Amino acid sequence: MAEFVVITGMSGAGRSQAANHFEDLGWYVVDNLPPALLPKVREFADAPDSGVSRVGLVLGLNLYYEDVAPALVELKDSAEGSVRILFLDASTPELVKRFESTKRRHPFSSVPPMGVSDAIEAEREALVNLRSEADVVVDTSEYSIYQLNRFIDEVFDLDAGPESVTTRIMSFGFKHGIPLDADLVLDCRFLPNPHWVEELRPLTGQHEAVKDFLLNGQPMAETFLQKTEDLLTMLVPAYVREGKSYLTIAFGCTGGHHRSVFVAEDINRRLINNAELGVRPLVIHRDIDK
């Protein structure tokens, strides 16, 4: 039974780069495939003598706008193996910058004629339903090609088993924007801010002095950590039952240096030690160096 990943999302968000890396990982990749041909690819991949076990399908909306969603539903219903949808997203300012730097025309800019920003927003609106159906959503706004490749490695090249969910724990700063690919966002700004303690300001939530400041004499910190673990112990199995294969939990504070980093590290430790969940957490501190 072949395993399928459908690579879709915003134009300019990295579909081609993702497809190239799937090929490097040994996947059989078909780019710019008309949705009407999806059943033929499935039949080929599922044939006993095809020699194909993992198939990547790159789909955009510029030519086959109305056909993509029903084609994906049919693929999921008919494929014998697993089918996952990877949706690549990025902020509008970042996409504008990418299109302007490459001088490429946005596929949504022709009918009716519109500027790059308007075309991006038109595509984003058209993709709302497809994005909501995706198994994995990643915001590539600040990703290099190397970081996108590493993300794909983490999600699709780890054998976590059918009853597991790849869990990413992220810290971020609200002043840099909420992560577009977060499934759960928790605000840590109720904790006292180490930024206002002069000797703690240059440190991060990974330093013992910051941890001690947030835990000692701050009963709300320990309560929050315990209740967050309890929440995730309840929710993660529910996501698994619904077929979700990737979960991003984001913790935010003002700048992304102290409180959110401390909480992300502590929750990561708790989930690793939680035998009931059996997850493999991956930690990323998005704004720690900003």
PDB file of C-alpha atoms in Angstrom:
ATOM      1  CA  MET A   1       0.000   0.000   0.000  1.00  0.00           C
ATOM      2  CA  ALA A   2       1.496   3.319  -1.081  1.00  0.00           C
ATOM      3  CA  GLU A   3       1.793   6.311   1.240  1.00  0.00           C
ATOM      4  CA  PHE A   4       0.738   9.654  -0.266  1.00  0.00           C
ATOM      5  CA  VAL A   5       1.571  13.206   0.682  1.00  0.00           C
ATOM      6  CA  VAL A   6      -0.180  16.045  -1.149  1.00  0.00           C
ATOM      7  CA  ILE A   7       1.967  19.201  -1.233  1.00  0.00           C
ATOM      8  CA  THR A   8      -0.163  22.300  -1.621  1.00  0.00           C
ATOM      9  CA  GLY A   9      -0.546  25.810  -0.239  1.00  0.00           C
ATOM     10  CA  MET A  10       0.209  29.406  -1.138  1.00  0.00           C
ATOM     11  CA  SER A  11       2.131  30.204  -4.314  1.00  0.00           C
ATOM     12  CA  GLY A  12       5.633  31.233  -3.309  1.00  0.00           C
ATOM     13  CA  ALA A  13       5.472  29.479   0.069  1.00  0.00           C
ATOM     14  CA  GLY A  14       7.869  26.689  -0.943  1.00  0.00           C
ATOM     15  CA  ARG A  15       5.957  23.968  -2.792  1.00  0.00           C
ATOM     16  CA  SER A  16       8.775  23.366  -5.296  1.00  0.00           C
ATOM     17  CA  GLN A  17      11.457  23.299  -2.584  1.00  0.00           C
ATOM     18  CA  ALA A  18       9.393  20.820  -0.573  1.00  0.00           C
ATOM     19  CA  ALA A  19       8.875  18.632  -3.649  1.00  0.00           C
ATOM     20  CA  ASN A  20      12.609  18.592  -4.336  1.00  0.00           C
ATOM     21  CA  HIS A  21      13.364  17.449  -0.802  1.00  0.00           C
ATOM     22  CA  PHE A  22      10.745  14.692  -0.919  1.00  0.00           C
ATOM     23  CA  GLU A  23      12.509  13.445  -4.053  1.00  0.00           C
ATOM     24  CA  ASP A  24      15.807  13.511  -2.151  1.00  0.00           C
ATOM     25  CA  LEU A  25      14.176  11.376   0.541  1.00  0.00           C
ATOM     26  CA  GLY A  26      13.246   8.764  -2.053  1.00  0.00           C
ATOM     27  CA  TRP A  27       9.633   9.721  -2.696  1.00  0.00           C
ATOM     28  CA  TYR A  28       8.147   9.436  -6.193  1.00  0.00           C
ATOM     29  CA  VAL A  29       7.071  13.049  -6.834  1.00  0.00           C
ATOM     30  CA  VAL A  30       4.650  14.328  -9.476  1.00  0.00           C
ATOM     31  CA  ASP A  31       4.554  18.124  -9.849  1.00  0.00           C
ATOM     32  CA  ASN A  32       1.667  20.249 -11.154  1.00  0.00           C
ATOM     33  CA  LEU A  33      -0.578  17.208 -11.565  1.00  0.00           C
ATOM     34  CA  PRO A  34      -4.117  17.878 -12.867  1.00  0.00           C
ATOM     35  CA  PRO A  35      -6.558  16.685 -10.169  1.00  0.00           C
ATOM     36  CA  ALA A  36      -8.395  14.534 -12.730  1.00  0.00           C
ATOM     37  CA  LEU A  37      -5.286  12.331 -12.996  1.00  0.00           C
ATOM     38  CA  LEU A  38      -5.054  11.581  -9.268  1.00  0.00           C
ATOM     39  CA  PRO A  39      -6.918   8.242  -9.615  1.00  0.00           C
ATOM     40  CA  LYS A  40      -4.450   7.105 -12.301  1.00  0.00           C
ATOM     41  CA  VAL A  41      -1.474   7.859 -10.065  1.00  0.00           C
ATOM     42  CA  ARG A  42      -3.151   6.035  -7.180  1.00  0.00           C
ATOM     43  CA  GLU A  43      -3.816   2.975  -9.347  1.00  0.00           C
ATOM     44  CA  PHE A  44      -0.213   2.964 -10.532  1.00  0.00           C
ATOM     45  CA  ALA A  45       1.225   3.327  -7.022  1.00  0.00           C
ATOM     46  CA  ASP A  46      -1.037   0.659  -5.524  1.00  0.00           C
ATOM     47  CA  ALA A  47      -0.212  -1.886  -8.223  1.00  0.00           C
ATOM     48  CA  PRO A  48       1.782  -4.796  -6.705  1.00  0.00           C
ATOM     49  CA  ASP A  49       4.581  -4.490  -9.268  1.00  0.00           C
ATOM     50  CA  SER A  50       4.891  -0.676  -9.314  1.00  0.00           C
ATOM     51  CA  GLY A  51       7.865  -0.565  -6.956  1.00  0.00           C
ATOM     52  CA  VAL A  52       6.509   2.716  -5.552  1.00  0.00           C
ATOM     53  CA  SER A  53       5.769   2.954  -1.845  1.00  0.00           C
ATOM     54  CA  ARG A  54       5.765   6.727  -1.191  1.00  0.00           C
ATOM     55  CA  VAL A  55       4.225   9.282  -3.555  1.00  0.00           C
ATOM     56  CA  GLY A  56       4.357  13.074  -3.373  1.00  0.00           C
ATOM     57  CA  LEU A  57       1.737  15.027  -5.342  1.00  0.00           C
ATOM     58  CA  VAL A  58       2.228  18.773  -5.845  1.00  0.00           C
ATOM     59  CA  LEU A  59      -1.053  20.638  -6.388  1.00  0.00           C
ATOM     60  CA  GLY A  60      -1.696  24.341  -6.945  1.00  0.00           C
ATOM     61  CA  LEU A  61      -4.954  26.116  -7.641  1.00  0.00           C
ATOM     62  CA  ASN A  62      -4.058  28.292 -10.593  1.00  0.00           C
ATOM     63  CA  LEU A  63      -5.399  25.984 -13.328  1.00  0.00           C
ATOM     64  CA  TYR A  64      -7.832  23.652 -11.618  1.00  0.00           C
ATOM     65  CA  TYR A  65      -9.436  25.779  -8.968  1.00  0.00           C
ATOM     66  CA  GLU A  66     -12.734  23.925  -8.546  1.00  0.00           C
ATOM     67  CA  ASP A  67     -11.352  20.412  -9.001  1.00  0.00           C
ATOM     68  CA  VAL A  68      -8.727  20.185  -6.236  1.00  0.00           C
ATOM     69  CA  ALA A  69     -10.919  19.732  -3.136  1.00  0.00           C
ATOM     70  CA  PRO A  70     -13.201  16.964  -4.528  1.00  0.00           C
ATOM     71  CA  ALA A  71     -10.183  15.190  -6.043  1.00  0.00           C
ATOM     72  CA  LEU A  72      -8.479  15.076  -2.649  1.00  0.00           C
ATOM     73  CA  VAL A  73     -11.628  13.745  -0.979  1.00  0.00           C
ATOM     74  CA  GLU A  74     -11.793  10.978  -3.592  1.00  0.00           C
ATOM     75  CA  LEU A  75      -8.099  10.184  -3.108  1.00  0.00           C
ATOM     76  CA  LYS A  76      -8.477   9.881   0.656  1.00  0.00           C
ATOM     77  CA  ASP A  77     -11.562   7.692   0.294  1.00  0.00           C
ATOM     78  CA  SER A  78     -10.057   5.362  -2.295  1.00  0.00           C
ATOM     79  CA  ALA A  79      -6.361   5.061  -1.438  1.00  0.00           C
ATOM     80  CA  GLU A  80      -5.380   1.891   0.375  1.00  0.00           C
ATOM     81  CA  GLY A  81      -2.443   3.534   2.119  1.00  0.00           C
ATOM     82  CA  SER A  82      -2.252   6.738   4.153  1.00  0.00           C
ATOM     83  CA  VAL A  83      -2.876  10.166   2.581  1.00  0.00           C
ATOM     84  CA  ARG A  84      -1.624  13.331   4.255  1.00  0.00           C
ATOM     85  CA  ILE A  85      -1.951  16.925   3.081  1.00  0.00           C
ATOM     86  CA  LEU A  86       0.989  19.292   3.635  1.00  0.00           C
ATOM     87  CA  PHE A  87      -0.070  22.943   3.370  1.00  0.00           C
ATOM     88  CA  LEU A  88       2.681  25.539   2.966  1.00  0.00           C
ATOM     89  CA  ASP A  89       1.796  29.057   4.076  1.00  0.00           C
ATOM     90  CA  ALA A  90       3.605  32.368   4.564  1.00  0.00           C
ATOM     91  CA  SER A  91       2.714  35.912   5.541  1.00  0.00           C
ATOM     92  CA  THR A  92       1.511  38.272   2.816  1.00  0.00           C
ATOM     93  CA  PRO A  93       4.484  40.689   3.209  1.00  0.00           C
ATOM     94  CA  GLU A  94       6.918  37.792   2.861  1.00  0.00           C
ATOM     95  CA  LEU A  95       5.135  36.428  -0.225  1.00  0.00           C
ATOM     96  CA  VAL A  96       5.110  39.895  -1.799  1.00  0.00           C
ATOM     97  CA  LYS A  97       8.858  40.154  -1.195  1.00  0.00           C
ATOM     98  CA  ARG A  98       9.467  36.751  -2.760  1.00  0.00           C
ATOM     99  CA  PHE A  99       7.443  37.520  -5.885  1.00  0.00           C
ATOM    100  CA  GLU A 100       9.083  40.907  -6.293  1.00  0.00           C
ATOM    101  CA  SER A 101      12.561  39.420  -5.924  1.00  0.00           C
ATOM    102  CA  THR A 102      11.927  36.714  -8.533  1.00  0.00           C
ATOM    103  CA  LYS A 103       9.915  38.960 -10.911  1.00  0.00           C
ATOM    104  CA  ARG A 104       7.399  36.134 -11.322  1.00  0.00           C
ATOM    105  CA  ARG A 105       3.737  36.813 -12.006  1.00  0.00           C
ATOM    106  CA  HIS A 106       1.346  35.582  -9.338  1.00  0.00           C
ATOM    107  CA  PRO A 107      -1.028  32.949 -10.794  1.00  0.00           C
ATOM    108  CA  PHE A 108      -4.069  34.775  -9.372  1.00  0.00           C
ATOM    109  CA  SER A 109      -3.118  38.160 -10.806  1.00  0.00           C
ATOM    110  CA  SER A 110      -4.602  37.782 -14.291  1.00  0.00           C
ATOM    111  CA  VAL A 111      -8.375  37.424 -13.872  1.00  0.00           C
ATOM    112  CA  PRO A 112      -9.316  40.066 -12.977  1.00  0.00           C
ATOM    113  CA  PRO A 113      -6.039  41.999 -13.318  1.00  0.00           C
ATOM    114  CA  MET A 114      -4.696  42.860  -9.846  1.00  0.00           C
ATOM    115  CA  GLY A 115      -1.522  43.665  -7.968  1.00  0.00           C
ATOM    116  CA  VAL A 116       0.598  41.102  -6.143  1.00  0.00           C
ATOM    117  CA  SER A 117      -0.836  41.822  -2.669  1.00  0.00           C
ATOM    118  CA  ASP A 118      -4.430  41.542  -3.884  1.00  0.00           C
ATOM    119  CA  ALA A 119      -3.635  38.367  -5.810  1.00  0.00           C
ATOM    120  CA  ILE A 120      -2.087  36.805  -2.697  1.00  0.00           C
ATOM    121  CA  GLU A 121      -5.146  37.657  -0.621  1.00  0.00           C
ATOM    122  CA  ALA A 122      -7.439  36.260  -3.332  1.00  0.00           C
ATOM    123  CA  GLU A 123      -5.489  32.996  -3.323  1.00  0.00           C
ATOM    124  CA  ARG A 124      -5.514  32.883   0.487  1.00  0.00           C
ATOM    125  CA  GLU A 125      -9.301  33.228   0.500  1.00  0.00           C
ATOM    126  CA  ALA A 126      -9.644  30.510  -2.124  1.00  0.00           C
ATOM    127  CA  LEU A 127      -7.478  28.163  -0.044  1.00  0.00           C
ATOM    128  CA  VAL A 128      -9.300  28.590   3.275  1.00  0.00           C
ATOM    129  CA  ASN A 129     -11.195  25.303   3.078  1.00  0.00           C
ATOM    130  CA  LEU A 130      -8.216  23.338   1.769  1.00  0.00           C
ATOM    131  CA  ARG A 131      -6.024  24.721   4.560  1.00  0.00           C
ATOM    132  CA  SER A 132      -8.566  23.628   7.154  1.00  0.00           C
ATOM    133  CA  GLU A 133      -8.451  20.063   5.787  1.00  0.00           C
ATOM    134  CA  ALA A 134      -4.648  19.837   5.825  1.00  0.00           C
ATOM    135  CA  ASP A 135      -2.926  17.399   8.171  1.00  0.00           C
ATOM    136  CA  VAL A 136       0.227  19.520   8.419  1.00  0.00           C
ATOM    137  CA  VAL A 137       0.399  23.317   8.072  1.00  0.00           C
ATOM    138  CA  VAL A 138       3.743  25.089   8.130  1.00  0.00           C
ATOM    139  CA  ASP A 139       4.476  28.815   8.020  1.00  0.00           C
ATOM    140  CA  THR A 140       7.628  29.247   5.913  1.00  0.00           C
ATOM    141  CA  SER A 141       7.858  33.035   6.351  1.00  0.00           C
ATOM    142  CA  GLU A 142      11.139  32.808   8.231  1.00  0.00           C
ATOM    143  CA  TYR A 143      12.331  29.437   6.961  1.00  0.00           C
ATOM    144  CA  SER A 144      15.440  28.969   4.883  1.00  0.00           C
ATOM    145  CA  ILE A 145      15.482  26.042   2.468  1.00  0.00           C
ATOM    146  CA  TYR A 146      17.545  24.140   5.049  1.00  0.00           C
ATOM    147  CA  GLN A 147      14.969  24.765   7.771  1.00  0.00           C
ATOM    148  CA  LEU A 148      12.104  23.672   5.509  1.00  0.00           C
ATOM    149  CA  ASN A 149      14.003  20.497   4.649  1.00  0.00           C
ATOM    150  CA  ARG A 150      14.567  19.813   8.337  1.00  0.00           C
ATOM    151  CA  PHE A 151      10.873  20.328   9.030  1.00  0.00           C
ATOM    152  CA  ILE A 152       9.989  17.764   6.353  1.00  0.00           C
ATOM    153  CA  ASP A 153      12.544  15.347   7.789  1.00  0.00           C
ATOM    154  CA  GLU A 154      10.994  15.673  11.235  1.00  0.00           C
ATOM    155  CA  VAL A 155       7.412  15.164  10.080  1.00  0.00           C
ATOM    156  CA  PHE A 156       7.649  12.660   7.241  1.00  0.00           C
ATOM    157  CA  ASP A 157      10.879  10.740   7.713  1.00  0.00           C
ATOM    158  CA  LEU A 158      10.361   9.665  11.344  1.00  0.00           C
ATOM    159  CA  ASP A 159       8.679   6.325  11.919  1.00  0.00           C
ATOM    160  CA  ALA A 160       6.444   7.369  14.792  1.00  0.00           C
ATOM    161  CA  GLY A 161       3.858   4.667  14.176  1.00  0.00           C
ATOM    162  CA  PRO A 162       0.186   4.924  13.182  1.00  0.00           C
ATOM    163  CA  GLU A 163      -1.081   5.632  16.689  1.00  0.00           C
ATOM    164  CA  SER A 164       1.291   8.517  17.365  1.00  0.00           C
ATOM    165  CA  VAL A 165       1.304  12.203  16.522  1.00  0.00           C
ATOM    166  CA  THR A 166       4.452  14.210  15.842  1.00  0.00           C
ATOM    167  CA  THR A 167       4.325  17.062  18.352  1.00  0.00           C
ATOM    168  CA  ARG A 168       6.227  20.316  17.947  1.00  0.00           C
ATOM    169  CA  ILE A 169       6.505  22.686  20.907  1.00  0.00           C
ATOM    170  CA  MET A 170       7.262  26.276  19.952  1.00  0.00           C
ATOM    171  CA  SER A 171       8.082  29.434  21.874  1.00  0.00           C
ATOM    172  CA  PHE A 172       7.506  32.803  20.225  1.00  0.00           C
ATOM    173  CA  GLY A 173       7.149  36.518  20.903  1.00  0.00           C
ATOM    174  CA  PHE A 174       3.790  38.174  20.315  1.00  0.00           C
ATOM    175  CA  LYS A 175       5.523  41.307  19.047  1.00  0.00           C
ATOM    176  CA  HIS A 176       6.865  39.198  16.146  1.00  0.00           C
ATOM    177  CA  GLY A 177       3.438  37.757  15.295  1.00  0.00           C
ATOM    178  CA  ILE A 178       1.523  34.603  16.171  1.00  0.00           C
ATOM    179  CA  PRO A 179       2.758  31.499  14.269  1.00  0.00           C
ATOM    180  CA  LEU A 180       0.456  30.795  11.333  1.00  0.00           C
ATOM    181  CA  ASP A 181       0.922  27.036  11.674  1.00  0.00           C
ATOM    182  CA  ALA A 182       0.084  26.714  15.389  1.00  0.00           C
ATOM    183  CA  ASP A 183      -2.745  24.354  16.379  1.00  0.00           C
ATOM    184  CA  LEU A 184      -2.814  25.564  19.992  1.00  0.00           C
ATOM    185  CA  VAL A 185      -1.604  28.948  21.263  1.00  0.00           C
ATOM    186  CA  LEU A 186      -1.140  29.631  24.978  1.00  0.00           C
ATOM    187  CA  ASP A 187      -0.256  33.057  26.366  1.00  0.00           C
ATOM    188  CA  CYS A 188       2.472  33.133  29.055  1.00  0.00           C
ATOM    189  CA  ARG A 189       2.399  36.896  29.624  1.00  0.00           C
ATOM    190  CA  PHE A 190       0.599  36.514  32.949  1.00  0.00           C
ATOM    191  CA  LEU A 191       3.940  35.399  34.444  1.00  0.00           C
ATOM    192  CA  PRO A 192       6.294  38.094  35.809  1.00  0.00           C
ATOM    193  CA  ASN A 193       8.648  39.292  33.102  1.00  0.00           C
ATOM    194  CA  PRO A 194      12.375  38.612  33.715  1.00  0.00           C
ATOM    195  CA  HIS A 195      13.120  41.330  31.172  1.00  0.00           C
ATOM    196  CA  TRP A 196      12.602  43.917  33.906  1.00  0.00           C
ATOM    197  CA  VAL A 197      15.246  42.308  36.134  1.00  0.00           C
ATOM    198  CA  GLU A 198      18.524  43.770  34.962  1.00  0.00           C
ATOM    199  CA  GLU A 199      20.699  40.701  35.572  1.00  0.00           C
ATOM    200  CA  LEU A 200      18.160  38.407  33.860  1.00  0.00           C
ATOM    201  CA  ARG A 201      17.520  40.568  30.794  1.00  0.00           C
ATOM    202  CA  PRO A 202      20.401  39.200  28.651  1.00  0.00           C
ATOM    203  CA  LEU A 203      19.530  35.580  29.555  1.00  0.00           C
ATOM    204  CA  THR A 204      16.824  33.295  28.143  1.00  0.00           C
ATOM    205  CA  GLY A 205      14.308  30.868  29.563  1.00  0.00           C
ATOM    206  CA  GLN A 206      16.898  28.123  29.157  1.00  0.00           C
ATOM    207  CA  HIS A 207      19.067  29.583  31.950  1.00  0.00           C
ATOM    208  CA  GLU A 208      18.696  28.334  35.516  1.00  0.00           C
ATOM    209  CA  ALA A 209      18.485  31.851  36.938  1.00  0.00           C
ATOM    210  CA  VAL A 210      15.417  32.603  34.808  1.00  0.00           C
ATOM    211  CA  LYS A 211      13.832  29.266  35.705  1.00  0.00           C
ATOM    212  CA  ASP A 212      14.377  29.950  39.415  1.00  0.00           C
ATOM    213  CA  PHE A 213      12.901  33.439  39.091  1.00  0.00           C
ATOM    214  CA  LEU A 214       9.744  32.099  37.403  1.00  0.00           C
ATOM    215  CA  LEU A 215       9.238  29.116  39.704  1.00  0.00           C
ATOM    216  CA  ASN A 216      10.314  30.366  43.127  1.00  0.00           C
ATOM    217  CA  GLY A 217       7.590  32.357  44.791  1.00  0.00           C
ATOM    218  CA  GLN A 218       5.371  32.154  41.712  1.00  0.00           C
ATOM    219  CA  PRO A 219       2.727  29.504  42.494  1.00  0.00           C
ATOM    220  CA  MET A 220       0.839  30.303  39.297  1.00  0.00           C
ATOM    221  CA  ALA A 221       3.773  29.059  37.219  1.00  0.00           C
ATOM    222  CA  GLU A 222       3.715  25.512  38.586  1.00  0.00           C
ATOM    223  CA  THR A 223      -0.103  25.429  38.446  1.00  0.00           C
ATOM    224  CA  PHE A 224      -0.069  26.552  34.816  1.00  0.00           C
ATOM    225  CA  LEU A 225       2.538  23.945  33.849  1.00  0.00           C
ATOM    226  CA  GLN A 226       0.650  21.110  35.546  1.00  0.00           C
ATOM    227  CA  LYS A 227      -2.713  22.066  34.095  1.00  0.00           C
ATOM    228  CA  THR A 228      -1.183  22.471  30.626  1.00  0.00           C
ATOM    229  CA  GLU A 229       0.239  18.957  30.883  1.00  0.00           C
ATOM    230  CA  ASP A 230      -3.199  17.718  31.958  1.00  0.00           C
ATOM    231  CA  LEU A 231      -4.788  19.506  28.996  1.00  0.00           C
ATOM    232  CA  LEU A 232      -2.372  17.974  26.514  1.00  0.00           C
ATOM    233  CA  THR A 233      -2.760  14.535  28.069  1.00  0.00           C
ATOM    234  CA  MET A 234      -6.458  14.854  27.242  1.00  0.00           C
ATOM    235  CA  LEU A 235      -6.166  16.509  23.810  1.00  0.00           C
ATOM    236  CA  VAL A 236      -3.284  14.674  22.112  1.00  0.00           C
ATOM    237  CA  PRO A 237      -5.048  11.261  22.041  1.00  0.00           C
ATOM    238  CA  ALA A 238      -8.164  13.024  20.738  1.00  0.00           C
ATOM    239  CA  TYR A 239      -6.137  14.500  17.855  1.00  0.00           C
ATOM    240  CA  VAL A 240      -4.723  11.034  17.122  1.00  0.00           C
ATOM    241  CA  ARG A 241      -8.228   9.533  17.006  1.00  0.00           C
ATOM    242  CA  GLU A 242      -9.224  12.187  14.472  1.00  0.00           C
ATOM    243  CA  GLY A 243      -6.301  11.193  12.251  1.00  0.00           C
ATOM    244  CA  LYS A 244      -4.069  14.203  12.902  1.00  0.00           C
ATOM    245  CA  SER A 245      -0.431  13.294  12.368  1.00  0.00           C
ATOM    246  CA  TYR A 246       1.243  16.572  13.347  1.00  0.00           C
ATOM    247  CA  LEU A 247       0.510  18.971  16.200  1.00  0.00           C
ATOM    248  CA  THR A 248       2.091  22.358  16.918  1.00  0.00           C
ATOM    249  CA  ILE A 249       1.684  23.821  20.410  1.00  0.00           C
ATOM    250  CA  ALA A 250       2.890  27.421  20.664  1.00  0.00           C
ATOM    251  CA  PHE A 251       3.659  29.319  23.863  1.00  0.00           C
ATOM    252  CA  GLY A 252       3.971  33.078  23.569  1.00  0.00           C
ATOM    253  CA  CYS A 253       5.330  35.930  25.651  1.00  0.00           C
ATOM    254  CA  THR A 254       6.195  39.491  24.696  1.00  0.00           C
ATOM    255  CA  GLY A 255       9.584  39.004  23.027  1.00  0.00           C
ATOM    256  CA  GLY A 256      10.016  35.223  22.923  1.00  0.00           C
ATOM    257  CA  HIS A 257      13.160  35.199  25.078  1.00  0.00           C
ATOM    258  CA  HIS A 258      12.203  34.308  28.647  1.00  0.00           C
ATOM    259  CA  ARG A 259       8.752  33.149  29.730  1.00  0.00           C
ATOM    260  CA  SER A 260       7.668  31.302  26.597  1.00  0.00           C
ATOM    261  CA  VAL A 261      11.073  29.606  26.280  1.00  0.00           C
ATOM    262  CA  PHE A 262      10.945  28.453  29.901  1.00  0.00           C
ATOM    263  CA  VAL A 263       7.404  27.089  29.518  1.00  0.00           C
ATOM    264  CA  ALA A 264       8.174  25.349  26.212  1.00  0.00           C
ATOM    265  CA  GLU A 265      11.230  23.635  27.701  1.00  0.00           C
ATOM    266  CA  ASP A 266       9.323  22.528  30.804  1.00  0.00           C
ATOM    267  CA  ILE A 267       6.326  21.214  28.852  1.00  0.00           C
ATOM    268  CA  ASN A 268       8.687  19.367  26.525  1.00  0.00           C
ATOM    269  CA  ARG A 269      10.269  17.648  29.522  1.00  0.00           C
ATOM    270  CA  ARG A 270       6.878  16.737  30.942  1.00  0.00           C
ATOM    271  CA  LEU A 271       5.627  15.254  27.662  1.00  0.00           C
ATOM    272  CA  ILE A 272       8.803  13.214  27.207  1.00  0.00           C
ATOM    273  CA  ASN A 273       8.278  11.761  30.688  1.00  0.00           C
ATOM    274  CA  ASN A 274       4.537  11.174  30.132  1.00  0.00           C
ATOM    275  CA  ALA A 275       4.421   7.482  29.208  1.00  0.00           C
ATOM    276  CA  GLU A 276       0.666   7.722  28.697  1.00  0.00           C
ATOM    277  CA  LEU A 277       1.118   9.923  25.625  1.00  0.00           C
ATOM    278  CA  GLY A 278       4.078   8.289  23.924  1.00  0.00           C
ATOM    279  CA  VAL A 279       4.843  11.365  21.793  1.00  0.00           C
ATOM    280  CA  ARG A 280       8.140  12.567  20.366  1.00  0.00           C
ATOM    281  CA  PRO A 281       8.250  16.300  21.067  1.00  0.00           C
ATOM    282  CA  LEU A 282      10.313  18.586  18.862  1.00  0.00           C
ATOM    283  CA  VAL A 283      11.219  21.977  20.350  1.00  0.00           C
ATOM    284  CA  ILE A 284      11.790  25.191  18.439  1.00  0.00           C
ATOM    285  CA  HIS A 285      12.386  28.642  19.929  1.00  0.00           C
ATOM    286  CA  ARG A 286      11.358  30.838  17.027  1.00  0.00           C
ATOM    287  CA  ASP A 287      12.320  34.250  18.358  1.00  0.00           C
ATOM    288  CA  ILE A 288      14.980  33.502  20.949  1.00  0.00           C
ATOM    289  CA  ASP A 289      17.747  35.179  18.911  1.00  0.00           C
ATOM    290  CA  LYS A 290      15.799  38.258  17.844  1.00  0.00           C
TER     291      LYS A 290
END
